[in-house]
PDB file of C-alpha atoms in Angstrom:
ATOM      1  CA  MET A 180      40.779  11.552 -17.589  1.00 53.00           C
ATOM      2  CA  THR A 181      38.490  12.757 -19.237  1.00 63.00           C
ATOM      3  CA  SER A 182      35.530  15.257 -17.879  1.00 76.00           C
ATOM      4  CA  LEU A 183      33.746  14.052 -15.383  1.00 80.00           C
ATOM      5  CA  PRO A 184      30.197  12.042 -17.007  1.00 83.00           C
ATOM      6  CA  ARG A 185      27.134  13.490 -14.679  1.00 88.00           C
ATOM      7  CA  SER A 186      26.175  11.590 -11.399  1.00 93.00           C
ATOM      8  CA  SER A 187      22.786   9.685 -11.543  1.00 93.00           C
ATOM      9  CA  PRO A 188      21.122   6.646  -9.472  1.00 94.00           C
ATOM     10  CA  LEU A 189      21.919   4.054 -11.708  1.00 95.00           C
ATOM     11  CA  ALA A 190      26.252   6.017 -12.353  1.00 96.00           C
ATOM     12  CA  LEU A 191      26.944   5.635  -8.647  1.00 97.00           C
ATOM     13  CA  THR A 192      25.541   2.095  -8.846  1.00 96.00           C
ATOM     14  CA  VAL A 193      27.646   0.759 -11.075  1.00 97.00           C
ATOM     15  CA  LEU A 194      30.287   1.857  -9.362  1.00 97.00           C
ATOM     16  CA  ALA A 195      29.388   0.220  -5.417  1.00 96.00           C
ATOM     17  CA  LEU A 196      28.694  -3.604  -7.288  1.00 96.00           C
ATOM     18  CA  LEU A 197      32.165  -3.236  -9.261  1.00 97.00           C
ATOM     19  CA  HIS A 198      33.466  -2.425  -5.733  1.00 97.00           C
ATOM     20  CA  TYR A 199      31.766  -5.423  -4.627  1.00 95.00           C
ATOM     21  CA  LYS A 200      33.811  -7.450  -7.696  1.00 96.00           C
ATOM     22  CA  PRO A 201      34.579  -6.659 -10.881  1.00 96.00           C
ATOM     23  CA  LEU A 202      31.009  -7.764 -13.042  1.00 95.00           C
ATOM     24  CA  HIS A 203      29.431  -8.127 -17.143  1.00 93.00           C
ATOM     25  CA  PRO A 204      27.150  -5.098 -18.126  1.00 93.00           C
ATOM     26  CA  TYR A 205      23.945  -9.044 -16.933  1.00 90.00           C
ATOM     27  CA  GLY A 206      25.722  -9.815 -14.262  1.00 92.00           C
ATOM     28  CA  ILE A 207      25.562  -6.011 -13.148  1.00 94.00           C
ATOM     29  CA  GLN A 208      22.142  -5.965 -13.687  1.00 92.00           C
ATOM     30  CA  ARG A 209      21.104  -9.780 -11.939  1.00 91.00           C
ATOM     31  CA  LEU A 210      22.799  -7.778  -8.452  1.00 93.00           C
ATOM     32  CA  ILE A 211      21.081  -4.900  -8.853  1.00 92.00           C
ATOM     33  CA  LYS A 212      17.406  -6.720  -8.983  1.00 89.00           C
ATOM     34  CA  ASP A 213      18.758  -9.703  -6.439  1.00 89.00           C
ATOM     35  CA  TRP A 214      19.596  -6.711  -4.351  1.00 88.00           C
ATOM     36  CA  GLY A 215      16.258  -4.923  -4.485  1.00 86.00           C
ATOM     37  CA  LYS A 216      18.234  -1.731  -5.843  1.00 89.00           C
ATOM     38  CA  GLU A 217      15.217  -2.262  -8.413  1.00 88.00           C
ATOM     39  CA  GLN A 218      13.409  -0.348  -6.089  1.00 87.00           C
ATOM     40  CA  VAL A 219      15.906   2.473  -6.771  1.00 90.00           C
ATOM     41  CA  VAL A 220      17.703   2.908  -9.363  1.00 91.00           C
ATOM     42  CA  ASN A 221      15.658   2.187 -12.592  1.00 86.00           C
ATOM     43  CA  VAL A 222      16.945  -0.453 -14.957  1.00 81.00           C
ATOM     44  CA  GLY A 223      13.722  -1.953 -17.329  1.00 75.00           C
ATOM     45  CA  GLN A 224      15.657  -0.582 -20.305  1.00 77.00           C
ATOM     46  CA  ARG A 225      19.392  -2.707 -21.192  1.00 82.00           C
ATOM     47  CA  ALA A 226      20.551   0.277 -23.142  1.00 88.00           C
ATOM     48  CA  SER A 227      21.014   3.623 -20.660  1.00 91.00           C
ATOM     49  CA  LEU A 228      22.574   0.705 -18.584  1.00 93.00           C
ATOM     50  CA  TYR A 229      24.983   0.300 -21.838  1.00 93.00           C
ATOM     51  CA  ARG A 230      24.805   3.897 -22.211  1.00 94.00           C
ATOM     52  CA  THR A 231      26.322   4.130 -18.226  1.00 95.00           C
ATOM     53  CA  ILE A 232      28.721   2.080 -18.879  1.00 96.00           C
ATOM     54  CA  GLU A 233      30.514   3.502 -21.954  1.00 95.00           C
ATOM     55  CA  ARG A 234      30.488   6.964 -19.940  1.00 96.00           C
ATOM     56  CA  LEU A 235      32.095   5.348 -16.676  1.00 97.00           C
ATOM     57  CA  LEU A 236      34.562   3.642 -19.553  1.00 96.00           C
ATOM     58  CA  ALA A 237      35.798   6.721 -21.694  1.00 95.00           C
ATOM     59  CA  ALA A 238      35.882   8.669 -17.597  1.00 96.00           C
ATOM     60  CA  GLU A 239      38.341   6.167 -16.875  1.00 97.00           C
ATOM     61  CA  LEU A 240      36.269   5.282 -13.902  1.00 97.00           C
ATOM     62  CA  ILE A 241      35.724   2.285 -15.018  1.00 97.00           C
ATOM     63  CA  ALA A 242      37.950  -0.487 -17.186  1.00 97.00           C
ATOM     64  CA  VAL A 243      38.304  -3.689 -18.666  1.00 96.00           C
ATOM     65  CA  ARG A 244      38.984  -6.849 -17.028  1.00 94.00           C
ATOM     66  CA  GLU A 245      38.211  -9.323 -18.963  1.00 91.00           C
ATOM     67  CA  THR A 246      37.151 -10.870 -22.006  1.00 86.00           C
ATOM     68  CA  GLY A 247      35.424 -13.672 -21.317  1.00 73.00           C
ATOM     69  CA  ARG A 248      33.326 -16.217 -22.834  1.00 66.00           C
ATOM     70  CA  ASP A 249      30.922 -18.971 -21.959  1.00 61.00           C
ATOM     71  CA  GLN A 250      28.964 -21.319 -24.297  1.00 55.00           C
ATOM     72  CA  GLN A 251      25.694 -20.826 -22.624  1.00 60.00           C
ATOM     73  CA  TYR A 252      26.522 -16.847 -23.935  1.00 59.00           C
ATOM     74  CA  PRO A 253      27.954 -14.994 -26.240  1.00 56.00           C
ATOM     75  CA  GLU A 254      31.161 -13.056 -26.238  1.00 61.00           C
ATOM     76  CA  ARG A 255      30.597 -11.002 -22.590  1.00 84.00           C
ATOM     77  CA  THR A 256      32.605  -7.978 -21.948  1.00 93.00           C
ATOM     78  CA  VAL A 257      33.766  -7.583 -17.576  1.00 95.00           C
ATOM     79  CA  TYR A 258      34.583  -4.237 -15.957  1.00 97.00           C
ATOM     80  CA  GLU A 259      36.100  -2.707 -12.915  1.00 98.00           C
ATOM     81  CA  VAL A 260      35.674   0.081 -11.100  1.00 98.00           C
ATOM     82  CA  THR A 261      39.436   2.328 -11.195  1.00 98.00           C
ATOM     83  CA  GLU A 262      40.943   3.780  -8.627  1.00 97.00           C
ATOM     84  CA  ALA A 263      40.063   7.419  -9.777  1.00 97.00           C
ATOM     85  CA  GLY A 264      36.193   5.641  -9.657  1.00 97.00           C
ATOM     86  CA  ARG A 265      36.683   4.686  -6.257  1.00 97.00           C
ATOM     87  CA  GLU A 266      37.141   8.510  -5.225  1.00 97.00           C
ATOM     88  CA  VAL A 267      34.364   9.250  -7.449  1.00 97.00           C
ATOM     89  CA  THR A 268      31.764   7.083  -5.446  1.00 97.00           C
ATOM     90  CA  ARG A 269      32.794   8.441  -2.295  1.00 97.00           C
ATOM     91  CA  THR A 270      31.859  12.197  -3.833  1.00 96.00           C
ATOM     92  CA  TRP A 271      29.654  10.850  -5.091  1.00 97.00           C
ATOM     93  CA  LEU A 272      27.949   9.589  -2.378  1.00 96.00           C
ATOM     94  CA  ASP A 273      28.948  12.399   0.108  1.00 96.00           C
ATOM     95  CA  GLU A 274      27.238  14.497  -3.083  1.00 95.00           C
ATOM     96  CA  MET A 275      23.456  12.895  -3.537  1.00 95.00           C
ATOM     97  CA  LEU A 276      23.674  12.111   0.699  1.00 96.00           C
ATOM     98  CA  ALA A 277      24.302  14.866   1.839  1.00 97.00           C
ATOM     99  CA  ALA A 278      22.897  17.264  -0.659  1.00 94.00           C
ATOM    100  CA  PRO A 279      19.215  17.738  -1.479  1.00 93.00           C
ATOM    101  CA  LYS A 280      18.574  17.995  -5.249  1.00 91.00           C
ATOM    102  CA  ALA A 281      16.006  19.548  -6.177  1.00 89.00           C
ATOM    103  CA  GLU A 282      14.168  16.748  -8.265  1.00 89.00           C
ATOM    104  CA  PHE A 283      11.136  16.973 -10.250  1.00 92.00           C
ATOM    105  CA  PRO A 284       8.386  13.677 -10.536  1.00 93.00           C
ATOM    106  CA  GLN A 285       5.374  13.538 -12.636  1.00 96.00           C
ATOM    107  CA  PHE A 286       2.709  13.132  -9.873  1.00 97.00           C
ATOM    108  CA  PRO A 287       2.966  17.283  -7.972  1.00 97.00           C
ATOM    109  CA  ALA A 288       3.418  17.666 -11.759  1.00 97.00           C
ATOM    110  CA  ALA A 289       0.059  16.631 -12.538  1.00 97.00           C
ATOM    111  CA  LEU A 290      -1.115  17.704  -9.265  1.00 97.00           C
ATOM    112  CA  SER A 291      -0.783  21.661 -10.239  1.00 94.00           C
ATOM    113  CA  HIS A 292      -3.053  20.929 -12.536  1.00 94.00           C
ATOM    114  CA  ALA A 293      -5.762  19.044 -11.087  1.00 95.00           C
ATOM    115  CA  LEU A 294      -7.886  22.177 -11.039  1.00 92.00           C
ATOM    116  CA  MET A 295      -8.398  21.244 -14.220  1.00 91.00           C
ATOM    117  CA  LEU A 296     -11.098  18.347 -13.220  1.00 94.00           C
ATOM    118  CA  ALA A 297     -13.887  18.528 -11.905  1.00 93.00           C
ATOM    119  CA  PRO A 298     -13.835  18.141  -7.664  1.00 95.00           C
ATOM    120  CA  HIS A 299     -15.473  14.197  -8.497  1.00 96.00           C
ATOM    121  CA  GLU A 300     -12.239  13.546 -11.528  1.00 97.00           C
ATOM    122  CA  LEU A 301      -9.741  14.678  -9.016  1.00 98.00           C
ATOM    123  CA  LEU A 302     -11.104  12.264  -6.642  1.00 98.00           C
ATOM    124  CA  ASP A 303     -11.367   8.833  -9.512  1.00 98.00           C
ATOM    125  CA  ALA A 304      -8.235   9.273 -10.479  1.00 98.00           C
ATOM    126  CA  LEU A 305      -6.967   9.923  -6.724  1.00 98.00           C
ATOM    127  CA  GLU A 306      -8.485   7.064  -5.259  1.00 98.00           C
ATOM    128  CA  ARG A 307      -6.895   4.836  -7.972  1.00 98.00           C
ATOM    129  CA  ARG A 308      -3.512   6.632  -7.033  1.00 98.00           C
ATOM    130  CA  LEU A 309      -4.361   5.455  -3.173  1.00 98.00           C
ATOM    131  CA  THR A 310      -4.884   1.770  -4.461  1.00 98.00           C
ATOM    132  CA  ARG A 311      -1.420   1.355  -6.273  1.00 98.00           C
ATOM    133  CA  VAL A 312       0.974   2.939  -3.746  1.00 98.00           C
ATOM    134  CA  ASP A 313      -0.794   1.271  -0.288  1.00 98.00           C
ATOM    135  CA  ALA A 314      -0.189  -2.076  -2.224  1.00 98.00           C
ATOM    136  CA  THR A 315       3.505  -0.205  -2.211  1.00 97.00           C
ATOM    137  CA  LEU A 316       3.467   0.449   0.819  1.00 98.00           C
ATOM    138  CA  ARG A 317       2.258  -3.729   1.571  1.00 98.00           C
ATOM    139  CA  ALA A 318       5.045  -4.535  -0.742  1.00 96.00           C
ATOM    140  CA  ILE A 319       7.695  -3.172   0.933  1.00 96.00           C
ATOM    141  CA  ASP A 320       6.113  -3.534   4.848  1.00 97.00           C
ATOM    142  CA  ALA A 321       7.002  -7.524   3.240  1.00 96.00           C
ATOM    143  CA  GLY A 322      10.208  -6.767   1.548  1.00 94.00           C
ATOM    144  CA  LEU A 323      11.536  -5.085   5.093  1.00 95.00           C
ATOM    145  CA  ALA A 324      10.301  -7.840   7.612  1.00 96.00           C
ATOM    146  CA  SER A 325      11.806 -10.307   5.590  1.00 94.00           C
ATOM    147  CA  GLU A 326      15.268  -8.903   5.283  1.00 92.00           C
ATOM    148  CA  SER A 327      14.919  -7.991   9.351  1.00 93.00           C
ATOM    149  CA  ALA A 328      14.145 -12.284   9.901  1.00 95.00           C
ATOM    150  CA  SER A 329      16.689 -12.898   7.364  1.00 94.00           C
ATOM    151  CA  GLY A 330      19.370 -11.813   9.983  1.00 95.00           C
ATOM    152  CA  LEU A 331      20.412  -9.191   7.056  1.00 93.00           C
ATOM    153  CA  PRO A 332      21.995  -5.716   8.450  1.00 94.00           C
ATOM    154  CA  ARG A 333      20.117  -2.480   8.703  1.00 94.00           C
ATOM    155  CA  VAL A 334      21.991  -0.099   7.040  1.00 95.00           C
ATOM    156  CA  ALA A 335      20.938  -2.969   3.413  1.00 93.00           C
ATOM    157  CA  SER A 336      17.837  -2.084   4.291  1.00 94.00           C
ATOM    158  CA  LEU A 337      18.328   2.138   5.062  1.00 95.00           C
ATOM    159  CA  GLU A 338      16.743   3.035   1.222  1.00 95.00           C
ATOM    160  CA  SER A 339      14.005   0.522   2.126  1.00 95.00           C
ATOM    161  CA  GLU A 340      12.933   2.235   4.962  1.00 97.00           C
ATOM    162  CA  TYR A 341      13.718   5.234   3.416  1.00 97.00           C
ATOM    163  CA  LEU A 342      10.623   4.019   0.767  1.00 96.00           C
ATOM    164  CA  ARG A 343       8.818   3.278   2.698  1.00 98.00           C
ATOM    165  CA  ALA A 344       8.346   6.471   4.906  1.00 98.00           C
ATOM    166  CA  ILE A 345       7.995   8.535   2.180  1.00 97.00           C
ATOM    167  CA  THR A 346       5.148   5.897   0.947  1.00 98.00           C
ATOM    168  CA  ALA A 347       3.336   6.241   4.013  1.00 98.00           C
ATOM    169  CA  ALA A 348       3.421   9.788   3.600  1.00 98.00           C
ATOM    170  CA  GLU A 349       1.834   9.570   0.715  1.00 98.00           C
ATOM    171  CA  VAL A 350      -0.665   7.342   1.680  1.00 98.00           C
ATOM    172  CA  LYS A 351      -1.646   9.414   4.200  1.00 98.00           C
ATOM    173  CA  TRP A 352      -2.083  12.120   2.825  1.00 98.00           C
ATOM    174  CA  LEU A 353      -3.472  10.414  -0.517  1.00 98.00           C
ATOM    175  CA  ARG A 354      -6.747   9.389   2.513  1.00 98.00           C
ATOM    176  CA  GLY A 355      -6.995  13.032   3.505  1.00 98.00           C
ATOM    177  CA  VAL A 356      -7.847  14.933   0.229  1.00 98.00           C
ATOM    178  CA  THR A 357      -9.413  11.695  -1.157  1.00 98.00           C
ATOM    179  CA  ASP A 358     -12.154  12.310   2.223  1.00 98.00           C
ATOM    180  CA  ASP A 359     -12.212  16.133   1.277  1.00 98.00           C
ATOM    181  CA  LEU A 360     -13.404  15.497  -2.021  1.00 98.00           C
ATOM    182  CA  ARG A 361     -16.121  13.563  -1.275  1.00 98.00           C
ATOM    183  CA  GLU A 362     -17.037  14.824   1.182  1.00 97.00           C
ATOM    184  CA  GLY A 363     -17.533  18.479   0.045  1.00 96.00           C
ATOM    185  CA  ARG A 364     -14.165  20.137   1.991  1.00 97.00           C
ATOM    186  CA  LEU A 365     -12.550  20.754  -1.705  1.00 96.00           C
ATOM    187  CA  PRO A 366     -14.547  22.164  -3.619  1.00 94.00           C
ATOM    188  CA  TRP A 367     -13.847  24.335  -7.164  1.00 91.00           C
ATOM    189  CA  SER A 368     -15.744  25.258 -10.120  1.00 87.00           C
ATOM    190  CA  LYS A 369     -13.981  25.953 -13.783  1.00 82.00           C
ATOM    191  CA  GLU A 370     -15.890  29.905 -12.574  1.00 84.00           C
ATOM    192  CA  ASP A 371     -14.863  31.181  -9.514  1.00 82.00           C
ATOM    193  CA  LEU A 372     -11.198  30.138 -11.169  1.00 84.00           C
ATOM    194  CA  MET A 373     -12.115  31.701 -13.605  1.00 85.00           C
ATOM    195  CA  ALA A 374     -12.573  34.843 -11.586  1.00 85.00           C
ATOM    196  CA  PHE A 375     -10.293  35.088  -9.447  1.00 85.00           C
ATOM    197  CA  ALA A 376      -7.676  34.075 -12.568  1.00 84.00           C
ATOM    198  CA  ALA A 377      -8.976  37.591 -14.396  1.00 87.00           C
ATOM    199  CA  GLN A 378      -8.680  39.627 -11.355  1.00 86.00           C
ATOM    200  CA  GLN A 379      -4.804  38.625 -10.552  1.00 86.00           C
ATOM    201  CA  GLU A 380      -4.477  40.028 -13.879  1.00 85.00           C
ATOM    202  CA  ASN A 381      -6.237  42.777 -13.089  1.00 82.00           C
ATOM    203  CA  GLY A 382      -4.042  43.546 -10.244  1.00 73.00           C
ATOM    204  CA  ALA A 383      -6.898  43.325  -7.673  1.00 58.00           C
ATOM    205  CA  GLY A 384      -7.181  41.258  -4.744  1.00 55.00           C
ATOM    206  CA  PRO A 385      -9.110  38.053  -4.412  1.00 52.00           C
ATOM    207  CA  ARG A 386     -13.055  37.559  -4.077  1.00 49.00           C
ATOM    208  CA  LYS A 387     -14.377  37.088  -0.144  1.00 43.00           C
ATOM    209  CA  ASP A 388     -16.499  34.185  -1.496  1.00 44.00           C
ATOM    210  CA  LEU A 389     -12.356  33.117  -2.159  1.00 44.00           C
ATOM    211  CA  GLU A 390     -11.167  33.550   0.561  1.00 44.00           C
ATOM    212  CA  GLY A 391      -9.960  30.713   3.034  1.00 41.00           C
TER     213      GLY A 391
END
């Protein structure tokens, strides 16, 4: 077996679905959507799925089961998980569950530069985000309610529970910050920020009017 490819949510998902049954790439993509895994795995670009399959195949974590034909579709290659793939799946799953990984989403990165905006500009942007995130939260709630009503075992919905928890936390945080911005409890000005930066460069302590 060649060196293992780097673990990723998509690679783990491909291996996990092939534990269910041998599949061709379209079948993998369809199951990801049918089972709601697109909430946690990005399959918007089919090319990324094919690249992941190629890496898993090169590492001998999956193998070609058969190449079939269908009157409605072109020739399709069906893949199955290998024994090595089964072992790696469990290793990756344990690592991803147990060890937090430093991730760099774009929202915190943008927040770190929010001081470049005026307070009213930041308020406008965060209010628009709040509308979208709140809608996402309602959609997650509806999905969880539907899954519960269908009798789906809770363990199959844990990722949705987690997404609900972090989405609800973001809604709460956004409401607090937008309220503070709206009521003037979170003020700043370019002049004060530039003065503070200059003092930091000169090794001076913060000015009294900039202290908490």
